[in-house]
mmCIF file of C-alpha atoms in Angstrom:
data_model
loop_
_atom_site.group_PDB
_atom_site.id
_atom_site.type_symbol
_atom_site.label_atom_id
_atom_site.label_comp_id
_atom_site.label_asym_id
_atom_site.label_seq_id
_atom_site.Cartn_x
_atom_site.Cartn_y
_atom_site.Cartn_z
ATOM 1 C CA UNK A 208 -11.335 -15.454 5.946
ATOM 2 C CA UNK A 209 -12.811 -16.105 1.883
ATOM 3 C CA UNK A 210 -11.342 -15.450 -1.262
ATOM 4 C CA UNK A 211 -12.338 -16.356 -5.232
ATOM 5 C CA UNK A 212 -9.345 -18.351 -7.102
ATOM 6 C CA UNK A 213 -9.719 -19.091 -10.594
ATOM 7 C CA UNK A 214 -8.412 -22.161 -9.838
ATOM 8 C CA UNK A 215 -7.603 -22.987 -13.405
ATOM 9 C CA UNK A 216 -8.633 -21.054 -17.340
ATOM 10 C CA UNK A 217 -12.100 -21.871 -17.005
ATOM 11 C CA UNK A 218 -12.682 -22.490 -13.656
ATOM 12 C CA UNK A 219 -13.691 -20.729 -10.505
ATOM 13 C CA UNK A 220 -13.915 -21.445 -6.781
ATOM 14 C CA UNK A 221 -14.635 -19.704 -3.442
ATOM 15 C CA UNK A 222 -11.324 -21.146 -1.098
ATOM 16 C CA UNK A 223 -10.830 -20.889 1.948
ATOM 17 C CA UNK A 224 -7.494 -18.525 3.580
ATOM 18 C CA UNK A 225 -5.598 -17.518 6.636
ATOM 19 C CA UNK A 226 -6.226 -14.252 7.185
ATOM 20 C CA UNK A 227 -3.360 -12.078 6.365
ATOM 21 C CA UNK A 228 -0.532 -10.865 9.066
ATOM 22 C CA UNK A 229 0.267 -7.334 9.252
ATOM 23 C CA UNK A 230 4.390 -6.237 7.710
ATOM 24 C CA UNK A 231 6.350 -4.286 9.225
ATOM 25 C CA UNK A 232 4.857 -0.791 6.870
ATOM 26 C CA UNK A 233 2.213 -3.005 5.953
ATOM 27 C CA UNK A 234 -1.453 -1.888 6.675
ATOM 28 C CA UNK A 235 -4.382 -4.395 7.062
ATOM 29 C CA UNK A 236 -7.408 -4.071 5.192
ATOM 30 C CA UNK A 237 -11.041 -4.913 4.332
ATOM 31 C CA UNK A 238 -12.366 -4.981 0.510
ATOM 32 C CA UNK A 239 -15.522 -4.085 0.050
ATOM 33 C CA UNK A 240 -16.015 -2.857 -3.434
ATOM 34 C CA UNK A 241 -13.847 -5.291 -6.117
ATOM 35 C CA UNK A 242 -14.286 -4.420 -9.772
ATOM 36 C CA UNK A 243 -14.291 -6.756 -12.671
ATOM 37 C CA UNK A 244 -12.096 -5.455 -15.217
ATOM 38 C CA UNK A 245 -10.537 -7.160 -19.181
ATOM 39 C CA UNK A 246 -8.163 -8.339 -17.635
ATOM 40 C CA UNK A 247 -10.128 -10.586 -14.732
ATOM 41 C CA UNK A 248 -12.119 -11.910 -17.986
ATOM 42 C CA UNK A 249 -9.338 -12.891 -19.743
ATOM 43 C CA UNK A 250 -6.962 -14.030 -17.082
ATOM 44 C CA UNK A 251 -10.287 -16.328 -15.853
ATOM 45 C CA UNK A 252 -10.661 -17.599 -20.094
ATOM 46 C CA UNK A 253 -6.481 -18.105 -20.230
ATOM 47 C CA UNK A 254 -5.845 -15.016 -22.017
ATOM 48 C CA UNK A 255 -3.794 -14.112 -19.655
ATOM 49 C CA UNK A 256 -0.116 -14.253 -21.201
ATOM 50 C CA UNK A 257 1.861 -14.562 -17.666
ATOM 51 C CA UNK A 258 -0.253 -15.563 -15.096
ATOM 52 C CA UNK A 259 0.267 -18.134 -13.384
ATOM 53 C CA UNK A 260 -2.857 -21.063 -11.799
ATOM 54 C CA UNK A 261 -4.426 -20.646 -9.474
ATOM 55 C CA UNK A 262 -4.502 -16.745 -9.064
ATOM 56 C CA UNK A 263 -6.632 -14.988 -6.583
ATOM 57 C CA UNK A 264 -7.669 -11.745 -9.592
ATOM 58 C CA UNK A 265 -9.537 -7.975 -8.535
ATOM 59 C CA UNK A 266 -7.283 -4.878 -8.348
ATOM 60 C CA UNK A 267 -9.886 -2.151 -9.036
ATOM 61 C CA UNK A 268 -10.260 -1.810 -5.012
ATOM 62 C CA UNK A 269 -11.691 -0.363 -2.331
ATOM 63 C CA UNK A 270 -11.093 -1.293 1.177
ATOM 64 C CA UNK A 271 -11.557 0.101 5.065
ATOM 65 C CA UNK A 272 -9.081 -0.460 7.355
ATOM 66 C CA UNK A 273 -8.269 -2.672 9.569
ATOM 67 C CA UNK A 274 -4.675 -2.948 11.142
ATOM 68 C CA UNK A 275 -1.925 -0.398 10.507
ATOM 69 C CA UNK A 276 1.149 0.316 12.208
ATOM 70 C CA UNK A 277 2.149 3.311 15.069
ATOM 71 C CA UNK A 278 3.370 6.332 12.659
ATOM 72 C CA UNK A 279 0.636 5.270 9.936
ATOM 73 C CA UNK A 280 -1.172 8.378 8.300
ATOM 74 C CA UNK A 281 -4.007 6.004 8.122
ATOM 75 C CA UNK A 282 -7.111 5.293 10.833
ATOM 76 C CA UNK A 283 -8.171 2.583 11.645
ATOM 77 C CA UNK A 284 -12.053 2.903 9.548
ATOM 78 C CA UNK A 285 -11.357 4.671 6.972
ATOM 79 C CA UNK A 286 -12.256 3.498 3.737
ATOM 80 C CA UNK A 287 -9.320 4.104 0.815
ATOM 81 C CA UNK A 288 -8.926 3.142 -2.795
ATOM 82 C CA UNK A 289 -6.729 0.844 -3.358
ATOM 83 C CA UNK A 290 -3.182 1.713 -5.960
ATOM 84 C CA UNK A 291 -2.478 -2.441 -7.104
ATOM 85 C CA UNK A 292 0.585 -1.451 -8.587
ATOM 86 C CA UNK A 293 3.777 -2.174 -6.022
ATOM 87 C CA UNK A 294 6.900 -1.855 -6.991
ATOM 88 C CA UNK A 295 10.658 -2.155 -6.252
ATOM 89 C CA UNK A 296 11.136 1.575 -5.222
ATOM 90 C CA UNK A 297 14.553 1.544 -5.928
ATOM 91 C CA UNK A 298 15.171 1.309 -10.518
ATOM 92 C CA UNK A 299 15.662 3.657 -12.832
ATOM 93 C CA UNK A 300 12.029 4.358 -13.475
ATOM 94 C CA UNK A 301 10.760 4.953 -9.638
ATOM 95 C CA UNK A 302 13.735 7.092 -8.400
ATOM 96 C CA UNK A 303 12.857 8.907 -11.930
ATOM 97 C CA UNK A 304 9.150 9.193 -10.483
ATOM 98 C CA UNK A 305 7.758 5.515 -12.554
ATOM 99 C CA UNK A 306 6.628 3.041 -10.403
ATOM 100 C CA UNK A 307 4.243 2.686 -12.300
ATOM 101 C CA UNK A 308 6.508 0.654 -14.681
ATOM 102 C CA UNK A 309 8.997 -0.082 -12.399
ATOM 103 C CA UNK A 310 11.399 -2.762 -13.993
ATOM 104 C CA UNK A 311 9.813 -5.363 -11.265
ATOM 105 C CA UNK A 312 6.747 -4.335 -10.764
ATOM 106 C CA UNK A 313 3.922 -6.614 -9.402
ATOM 107 C CA UNK A 314 -0.027 -6.200 -10.103
ATOM 108 C CA UNK A 315 -2.205 -7.084 -7.128
ATOM 109 C CA UNK A 316 -4.722 -9.817 -8.950
ATOM 110 C CA UNK A 317 -1.969 -10.581 -11.944
ATOM 111 C CA UNK A 318 1.333 -11.218 -10.659
ATOM 112 C CA UNK A 319 0.711 -11.498 -7.303
ATOM 113 C CA UNK A 320 -2.695 -12.679 -5.781
ATOM 114 C CA UNK A 321 -5.001 -9.588 -6.159
ATOM 115 C CA UNK A 322 -8.200 -8.698 -3.720
ATOM 116 C CA UNK A 323 -11.164 -10.297 -4.159
ATOM 117 C CA UNK A 324 -10.642 -11.684 -0.845
ATOM 118 C CA UNK A 325 -12.137 -11.123 2.070
ATOM 119 C CA UNK A 326 -8.699 -9.531 4.217
ATOM 120 C CA UNK A 327 -5.497 -8.720 2.300
ATOM 121 C CA UNK A 328 -2.167 -7.042 4.122
ATOM 122 C CA UNK A 329 -0.443 -3.853 1.407
ATOM 123 C CA UNK A 330 1.955 -1.769 2.248
ATOM 124 C CA UNK A 331 1.397 2.420 2.892
ATOM 125 C CA UNK A 332 2.828 3.403 0.053
ATOM 126 C CA UNK A 333 -0.204 1.915 -1.767
ATOM 127 C CA UNK A 334 -3.029 3.191 -0.022
ATOM 128 C CA UNK A 335 -4.882 6.775 -1.592
ATOM 129 C CA UNK A 336 -6.665 8.615 0.682
ATOM 130 C CA UNK A 337 -11.107 8.288 -0.647
ATOM 131 C CA UNK A 338 -11.502 11.879 0.057
ATOM 132 C CA UNK A 339 -14.644 11.306 1.128
ATOM 133 C CA UNK A 340 -16.535 9.176 -2.667
ATOM 134 C CA UNK A 341 -18.465 6.270 -2.061
ATOM 135 C CA UNK A 342 -17.162 3.152 -1.809
ATOM 136 C CA UNK A 343 -18.144 2.104 -5.413
ATOM 137 C CA UNK A 344 -16.540 5.083 -6.439
ATOM 138 C CA UNK A 345 -13.129 3.961 -4.937
ATOM 139 C CA UNK A 346 -13.396 1.221 -6.904
ATOM 140 C CA UNK A 347 -13.437 2.932 -10.012
ATOM 141 C CA UNK A 348 -10.846 4.817 -9.513
ATOM 142 C CA UNK A 349 -7.811 2.376 -10.742
ATOM 143 C CA UNK A 350 -9.347 1.697 -14.127
ATOM 144 C CA UNK A 351 -9.949 5.561 -14.047
ATOM 145 C CA UNK A 352 -5.984 6.236 -13.799
ATOM 146 C CA UNK A 353 -5.335 4.101 -16.430
ATOM 147 C CA UNK A 354 -7.179 6.792 -18.939
ATOM 148 C CA UNK A 355 -6.021 9.678 -16.885
ATOM 149 C CA UNK A 356 -2.645 8.320 -17.452
ATOM 150 C CA UNK A 357 -2.145 7.994 -20.348
ATOM 151 C CA UNK A 358 -3.638 11.583 -22.137
ATOM 152 C CA UNK A 359 -1.335 12.422 -19.617
ATOM 153 C CA UNK A 360 1.420 10.754 -22.145
ATOM 154 C CA UNK A 361 -0.404 12.694 -25.058
ATOM 155 C CA UNK A 362 -0.727 16.260 -23.646
ATOM 156 C CA UNK A 363 -4.139 16.406 -23.981
ATOM 157 C CA UNK A 364 -5.121 20.371 -25.028
ATOM 158 C CA UNK A 365 -7.624 21.993 -25.530
ATOM 159 C CA UNK A 366 -6.868 23.096 -29.278
ATOM 160 C CA UNK A 367 -6.065 19.013 -29.962
ATOM 161 C CA UNK A 368 -8.914 16.624 -32.236
ATOM 162 C CA UNK A 369 -8.490 13.120 -30.485
ATOM 163 C CA UNK A 370 -9.561 10.064 -31.333
ATOM 164 C CA UNK A 371 -9.396 6.919 -28.886
ATOM 165 C CA UNK A 372 -10.143 3.212 -30.414
ATOM 166 C CA UNK A 373 -11.315 0.882 -28.704
ATOM 167 C CA UNK A 374 -15.156 2.376 -26.120
ATOM 168 C CA UNK A 375 -14.588 -0.805 -23.842
ATOM 169 C CA UNK A 376 -13.992 0.779 -19.551
ATOM 170 C CA UNK A 377 -10.433 1.339 -20.679
ATOM 171 C CA UNK A 378 -11.011 3.429 -23.753
ATOM 172 C CA UNK A 379 -13.904 5.405 -22.356
ATOM 173 C CA UNK A 380 -10.993 6.882 -19.798
ATOM 174 C CA UNK A 381 -9.242 8.482 -22.232
ATOM 175 C CA UNK A 382 -12.415 9.681 -23.766
ATOM 176 C CA UNK A 383 -13.924 11.432 -20.103
ATOM 177 C CA UNK A 384 -10.071 12.849 -19.554
ATOM 178 C CA UNK A 385 -9.503 14.282 -23.211
ATOM 179 C CA UNK A 386 -12.784 15.083 -22.512
ATOM 180 C CA UNK A 387 -12.181 17.338 -19.446
ATOM 181 C CA UNK A 388 -8.767 18.573 -20.977
ATOM 182 C CA UNK A 389 -11.008 20.394 -23.366
ATOM 183 C CA UNK A 390 -10.665 18.201 -26.711
ATOM 184 C CA UNK A 391 -12.352 17.385 -29.793
ATOM 185 C CA UNK A 392 -13.272 13.888 -29.408
ATOM 186 C CA UNK A 393 -14.114 11.329 -30.842
ATOM 187 C CA UNK A 394 -14.353 7.030 -30.302
ATOM 188 C CA UNK A 395 -13.717 4.441 -32.729
ATOM 189 C CA UNK A 396 -15.301 0.349 -31.450
ATOM 190 C CA UNK A 397 -17.072 -2.542 -34.118
ATOM 191 C CA UNK A 398 -19.914 -2.159 -31.843
ATOM 192 C CA UNK A 399 -22.975 0.643 -32.593
ATOM 193 C CA UNK A 400 -24.445 -0.406 -28.221
ATOM 194 C CA UNK A 401 -21.478 -0.109 -26.861
ATOM 195 C CA UNK A 402 -19.892 3.016 -29.283
ATOM 196 C CA UNK A 403 -22.980 5.339 -28.674
ATOM 197 C CA UNK A 404 -23.129 4.419 -24.828
ATOM 198 C CA UNK A 405 -19.263 5.384 -24.591
ATOM 199 C CA UNK A 406 -19.942 9.013 -26.584
ATOM 200 C CA UNK A 407 -22.423 9.611 -24.430
ATOM 201 C CA UNK A 408 -20.761 8.673 -20.939
ATOM 202 C CA UNK A 409 -17.880 11.801 -22.234
ATOM 203 C CA UNK A 410 -19.451 13.964 -22.958
ATOM 204 C CA UNK A 411 -20.669 14.643 -26.338
ATOM 205 C CA UNK A 412 -17.936 12.105 -27.993
ATOM 206 C CA UNK A 413 -18.026 11.844 -32.198
ATOM 207 C CA UNK A 414 -18.956 7.985 -32.886
ATOM 208 C CA UNK A 415 -17.326 6.627 -35.430
ATOM 209 C CA UNK A 416 -17.640 3.116 -36.475
ATOM 210 C CA UNK A 417 -14.736 0.730 -37.253
ATOM 211 C CA UNK A 418 -15.158 -1.588 -40.943
ATOM 212 C CA UNK A 419 -16.576 -0.668 -43.670
ATOM 213 C CA UNK A 420 -16.821 3.738 -44.093
ATOM 214 C CA UNK A 421 -14.366 4.230 -41.097
ATOM 215 C CA UNK A 422 -11.539 5.789 -42.780
ATOM 216 C CA UNK A 423 -13.882 7.833 -44.976
ATOM 217 C CA UNK A 424 -15.822 9.233 -41.579
ATOM 218 C CA UNK A 425 -12.434 9.957 -40.298
ATOM 219 C CA UNK A 426 -11.035 11.986 -43.777
ATOM 220 C CA UNK A 427 -13.808 13.604 -43.301
ATOM 221 C CA UNK A 428 -13.315 14.535 -39.186
ATOM 222 C CA UNK A 429 -10.728 15.565 -39.582
ATOM 223 C CA UNK A 430 -10.310 17.072 -43.377
ATOM 224 C CA UNK A 431 -8.495 14.806 -44.450
ATOM 225 C CA UNK A 432 -5.535 15.602 -42.613
ATOM 226 C CA UNK A 433 -5.901 12.905 -39.470
ATOM 227 C CA UNK A 434 -5.812 13.551 -36.107
ATOM 228 C CA UNK A 435 -3.326 14.717 -33.115
ATOM 229 C CA UNK A 436 -3.790 12.758 -31.138
ATOM 230 C CA UNK A 437 -4.926 8.883 -31.176
ATOM 231 C CA UNK A 438 -4.750 6.302 -28.457
ATOM 232 C CA UNK A 439 -5.160 2.639 -28.967
ATOM 233 C CA UNK A 440 -7.506 0.803 -26.300
ATOM 234 C CA UNK A 441 -8.767 -2.454 -28.181
ATOM 235 C CA UNK A 442 -6.091 -4.655 -27.236
ATOM 236 C CA UNK A 443 -6.196 -5.837 -30.994
ATOM 237 C CA UNK A 444 -3.468 -5.893 -33.457
ATOM 238 C CA UNK A 445 -4.577 -4.987 -35.996
ATOM 239 C CA UNK A 446 -6.524 -1.547 -34.511
ATOM 240 C CA UNK A 447 -3.151 -0.797 -33.063
ATOM 241 C CA UNK A 448 -1.135 -1.285 -36.708
ATOM 242 C CA UNK A 449 -4.011 0.965 -38.766
ATOM 243 C CA UNK A 450 -4.004 4.087 -36.546
ATOM 244 C CA UNK A 451 -0.457 4.948 -37.168
ATOM 245 C CA UNK A 452 -1.865 6.751 -40.734
ATOM 246 C CA UNK A 453 -5.128 6.871 -38.620
ATOM 247 C CA UNK A 454 -2.347 10.098 -36.564
ATOM 248 C CA UNK A 455 -1.968 13.636 -38.096
ATOM 249 C CA UNK A 456 1.474 15.153 -39.469
ATOM 250 C CA UNK A 457 3.089 16.766 -35.959
ATOM 251 C CA UNK A 458 0.958 13.916 -34.507
ATOM 252 C CA UNK A 459 1.300 11.462 -30.619
ATOM 253 C CA UNK A 460 -0.351 7.951 -30.968
ATOM 254 C CA UNK A 461 -0.139 6.743 -27.568
ATOM 255 C CA UNK A 462 -0.291 2.834 -26.644
ATOM 256 C CA UNK A 463 -1.833 2.452 -24.445
ATOM 257 C CA UNK A 464 -3.412 -1.853 -24.966
ATOM 258 C CA UNK A 465 -1.551 -4.612 -25.070
ATOM 259 C CA UNK A 466 -0.818 -6.744 -27.844
ATOM 260 C CA UNK A 467 1.994 -9.736 -26.864
ATOM 261 C CA UNK A 468 2.538 -9.755 -29.928
ATOM 262 C CA UNK A 469 4.849 -7.540 -33.198
ATOM 263 C CA UNK A 470 3.752 -4.309 -34.016
ATOM 264 C CA UNK A 471 4.597 -3.145 -37.317
ATOM 265 C CA UNK A 472 4.582 -0.488 -39.078
ATOM 266 C CA UNK A 473 6.214 1.536 -42.517
ATOM 267 C CA UNK A 474 9.458 4.203 -41.894
ATOM 268 C CA UNK A 475 8.258 6.412 -44.226
ATOM 269 C CA UNK A 476 5.335 7.537 -42.902
ATOM 270 C CA UNK A 477 6.056 7.566 -40.270
ATOM 271 C CA UNK A 478 9.049 9.419 -40.637
ATOM 272 C CA UNK A 479 7.177 12.522 -42.425
ATOM 273 C CA UNK A 480 4.592 13.309 -39.979
ATOM 274 C CA UNK A 481 7.143 13.641 -36.911
ATOM 275 C CA UNK A 482 5.309 11.107 -34.746
ATOM 276 C CA UNK A 483 5.544 9.971 -31.704
ATOM 277 C CA UNK A 484 4.955 7.390 -30.460
ATOM 278 C CA UNK A 485 3.919 7.194 -27.028
ATOM 279 C CA UNK A 486 3.468 4.003 -24.889
ATOM 280 C CA UNK A 487 0.839 4.271 -21.351
ATOM 281 C CA UNK A 488 1.304 2.022 -18.591
ATOM 282 C CA UNK A 489 -0.729 1.603 -15.546
ATOM 283 C CA UNK A 490 -0.844 4.802 -13.624
ATOM 284 C CA UNK A 491 1.316 6.908 -11.049
ATOM 285 C CA UNK A 492 0.010 8.588 -7.785
ATOM 286 C CA UNK A 493 -0.430 11.006 -9.333
ATOM 287 C CA UNK A 494 -2.698 9.764 -11.820
ATOM 288 C CA UNK A 495 -5.106 8.534 -8.702
ATOM 289 C CA UNK A 496 -5.447 12.291 -7.386
ATOM 290 C CA UNK A 497 -6.502 13.794 -10.505
ATOM 291 C CA UNK A 498 -9.271 10.726 -10.520
ATOM 292 C CA UNK A 499 -10.484 11.337 -6.968
ATOM 293 C CA UNK A 500 -10.670 14.989 -7.934
ATOM 294 C CA UNK A 501 -13.094 14.708 -11.304
ATOM 295 C CA UNK A 502 -15.169 12.379 -9.571
ATOM 296 C CA UNK A 503 -15.488 15.042 -6.805
ATOM 297 C CA UNK A 504 -16.875 17.404 -8.749
ATOM 298 C CA UNK A 505 -19.444 15.937 -10.862
ATOM 299 C CA UNK A 506 -17.247 15.151 -13.381
ATOM 300 C CA UNK A 507 -17.918 11.566 -14.361
ATOM 301 C CA UNK A 508 -21.313 9.180 -14.980
ATOM 302 C CA UNK A 509 -20.832 7.105 -12.324
ATOM 303 C CA UNK A 510 -23.821 5.584 -12.401
ATOM 304 C CA UNK A 511 -23.756 4.399 -16.545
ATOM 305 C CA UNK A 512 -20.232 3.411 -15.654
ATOM 306 C CA UNK A 513 -21.278 1.514 -12.717
ATOM 307 C CA UNK A 514 -24.147 -1.400 -15.078
ATOM 308 C CA UNK A 515 -23.755 -5.127 -13.454
ATOM 309 C CA UNK A 516 -23.502 -6.086 -9.704
ATOM 310 C CA UNK A 517 -22.691 -9.166 -7.497
ATOM 311 C CA UNK A 518 -21.275 -10.444 -3.894
ATOM 312 C CA UNK A 519 -18.765 -11.965 -2.977
ATOM 313 C CA UNK A 520 -21.407 -15.424 -3.541
ATOM 314 C CA UNK A 521 -22.380 -15.708 -6.826
ATOM 315 C CA UNK A 522 -19.687 -13.849 -7.984
ATOM 316 C CA UNK A 523 -18.490 -17.717 -9.125
ATOM 317 C CA UNK A 524 -21.865 -17.692 -11.108
ATOM 318 C CA UNK A 525 -22.124 -13.909 -12.812
ATOM 319 C CA UNK A 526 -18.146 -13.325 -13.655
ATOM 320 C CA UNK A 527 -18.722 -16.572 -16.013
ATOM 321 C CA UNK A 528 -21.468 -15.548 -17.197
ATOM 322 C CA UNK A 529 -19.792 -11.938 -18.093
ATOM 323 C CA UNK A 530 -17.702 -12.985 -20.139
ATOM 324 C CA UNK A 531 -18.901 -14.290 -22.616
ATOM 325 C CA UNK A 532 -21.976 -11.637 -22.912
ATOM 326 C CA UNK A 533 -21.576 -8.203 -22.531
ATOM 327 C CA UNK A 534 -24.690 -6.789 -24.030
ATOM 328 C CA UNK A 535 -24.937 -3.787 -22.138
ATOM 329 C CA UNK A 536 -21.335 -4.095 -19.852
ATOM 330 C CA UNK A 537 -19.334 -2.021 -18.532
ATOM 331 C CA UNK A 538 -18.668 -1.864 -15.691
ATOM 332 C CA UNK A 539 -19.021 -5.068 -13.210
ATOM 333 C CA UNK A 540 -18.791 -4.761 -9.507
ATOM 334 C CA UNK A 541 -18.667 -7.179 -6.855
ATOM 335 C CA UNK A 542 -19.956 -5.870 -3.349
ATOM 336 C CA UNK A 543 -18.506 -7.181 0.239
ATOM 337 C CA UNK A 544 -20.071 -6.263 3.060
#
């Protein structure tokens, strides 16, 4: 079968590999859609801190079942969503219902080869029913689930005033599910075009242009009180550290993005707010179900989210171009037919 491998930073190759052999408890699937994630761009650019090359990328996946075990709950030919977080099932986090932060988690396309290939074998527990969603929709569930998980971690409700820093796909997912929870949502970003589009897709969010004037606008929006919940989805250290001052007294700060640096903040400012600092990592099956239901209900404008498309034979040309030219790009999708 064909695979797309990032052999080293800046280099993609179409390679030939043996078709996978299904193990006990596994299901063999044919990959039908692959969403290209910011992580994939970081891997291509050599910016991922914990990755060994060569690597087959791809973790936003829609697939078709090809082969199952004798007692499988899935049918041959069924379309499925892939949960790319492979957990051990036995550590403290897993046994307490948090496999998303398993102590030995392996994420497809990052810690082990992922879905930019024709076929893959996975534990059956990592397949999620499509529930009638299109293949395109199935391939967006994972990144939207990260946003849904963050909103759940932040306990967002209808009385909350929320700020989302970062209008990329993850920040967009946070904004969508915060709005669906009934919150009043503002989005902060440096790119005015991306900011405007994210606010429209998430359904009437308030744009806040990062840079000079941002803090004055935040004060106007909140009457100087700050936001009940602030989410950072920028992956930028300066942005994360600036976010502490934007949280209202009694509020929550949810860090969705990750930086490979030490985050510093003023302890007196933190304590006087009695602020809750919350990490949000990956997503769980519950979040996948939340996203699937929202997509089925028509609450997410998929046609505005998927902005770029390519196929398997052209991805080695298109992905490097999109890594540098993100004008108008929200979500790029690879089609395998």
